[in-house]
Amino acid sequence: SAVISQKPSRDICQRGTSLTIQCQVDSQVTMMFWYRQQPGQSLTLIATANQGSEATYESGFVIDKFPISRPNLTFSTLTVSNMSPEDSSIYLCSVRDRGVGGSNQPQHFGDGTRLSIL
Amino acid sequence: GDSVTQMEGPVTLSEEAFLTINCTYTATGYPSLFWYVQYPGEGLQLLLKATKADDKGSNKGFEATYRKETTSFHLEKGSVQVSDSAVYFCALSSNQAGTALIFGKGTTLSVSS
């Protein structure tokens, strides 16, 4: 299965600043997903990022706040813009294996970026 | 739309006790079902999966059976260990190509020696 590396693993940021999170995969994958996990909560999908097309955002998330890049099949970035304390969360990158079965394939996750906003 | 309902936690057990974490789902068609585990300070790891009715997924002593008639995928383990303390997430993948996993709210398991 794919191995996913996320950077940074954690950060403490000032209100009003922006942070870009990087996600590197050790194999080519078609579909990459970005999730947010607020303290003590489940995972909420922010957007789906496919190479060569604009990211698709879920309800409640907008491109101006969470711009995403997907320049190739092994890399993506998520930027959290103009941060406020409410953005303090774990941000997780996830990919789905390429292979027969499509949506039957599991998703794999990076270790996440733990973000605290002061 | 599709959804997953998981039993609320936290679940607190003594070592070697039997574990059940309930998970039910709502979906059109025939989704694939997954259990993930999140240890403190880490990301999510796939624990087991089942892709069709009556399939049983198993890993590390954990088991779950895909029950279409009850739309359930309960996680069980016969004898838990302290090292099993973690948050467990039930998830489904719909048949729609290109869609992400839908997660339950997670159940925190705490095992004491």
Coordinates of C-alpha atoms in Angstrom, one line a residue, chain A residues 43-109:
Chain A
L43 CA -12.8 13.2 10.1
T44 CA -14.5 15.7 7.8
L45 CA -13.7 15.7 4.1
I46 CA -12.4 19.1 2.9
A47 CA -11.8 18.4 -0.7
T48 CA -10.9 15.8 -3.3
A49 CA -7.8 16.6 -5.4
N50 CA -7.3 14.9 -8.7
Q51 CA -4.3 15.6 -10.9
G52 CA -5.0 17.8 -13.8
S53 CA -8.2 19.2 -12.6
E54 CA -9.5 21.7 -10.0
A55 CA -10.1 20.3 -6.5
T56 CA -13.7 19.5 -5.6
Y57 CA -14.7 21.1 -2.3
E58 CA -17.3 19.8 0.2
S59 CA -20.0 21.9 1.5
G60 CA -18.7 24.4 4.1
F61 CA -15.2 24.6 2.6
V62 CA -14.1 27.1 0.0
I63 CA -11.1 27.5 -2.2
D64 CA -10.2 30.9 -0.9
K65 CA -9.7 29.5 2.6
F66 CA -8.2 26.1 1.6
P67 CA -6.5 26.4 -1.7
I68 CA -5.1 23.0 -3.0
S69 CA -2.5 22.2 -5.5
R70 CA -2.0 18.8 -7.2
P71 CA 0.8 19.2 -9.7
N72 CA 1.5 15.5 -10.3
L73 CA 0.4 12.0 -9.3
T74 CA 2.6 11.8 -6.2
F75 CA 2.2 15.3 -4.5
S76 CA -0.4 17.7 -3.2
T77 CA -0.5 20.7 -1.0
L78 CA -3.2 22.2 1.2
T79 CA -3.0 25.8 2.4
V80 CA -4.9 27.0 5.4
S81 CA -5.3 30.7 4.8
N82 CA -5.9 33.6 7.2
M83 CA -6.0 31.3 10.1
S84 CA -8.1 31.7 13.3
P85 CA -8.2 29.6 16.5
E86 CA -11.2 27.7 15.0
D87 CA -8.8 26.3 12.4
S88 CA -6.9 24.4 15.1
S89 CA -7.2 20.8 14.0
I90 CA -5.4 17.8 12.6
Y91 CA -5.2 18.0 8.8
L92 CA -4.9 14.6 7.1
C93 CA -3.9 13.7 3.6
S94 CA -5.3 10.4 2.2
V95 CA -5.0 8.4 -1.0
R96 CA -6.9 5.5 -2.5
D97 CA -4.9 2.6 -4.0
R98 CA -4.9 2.3 -7.7
G99 CA -6.1 -1.1 -8.7
V100 CA -9.0 -3.3 -9.6
G101 CA -12.0 -2.6 -7.5
G102 CA -12.2 1.2 -7.6
S103 CA -14.2 2.4 -4.6
N104 CA -13.6 -1.0 -2.9
Q105 CA -10.0 -0.1 -2.4
P106 CA -9.2 1.3 1.0
Q107 CA -7.8 4.7 1.6
H108 CA -4.5 5.2 3.3
F109 CA -3.6 8.1 5.5

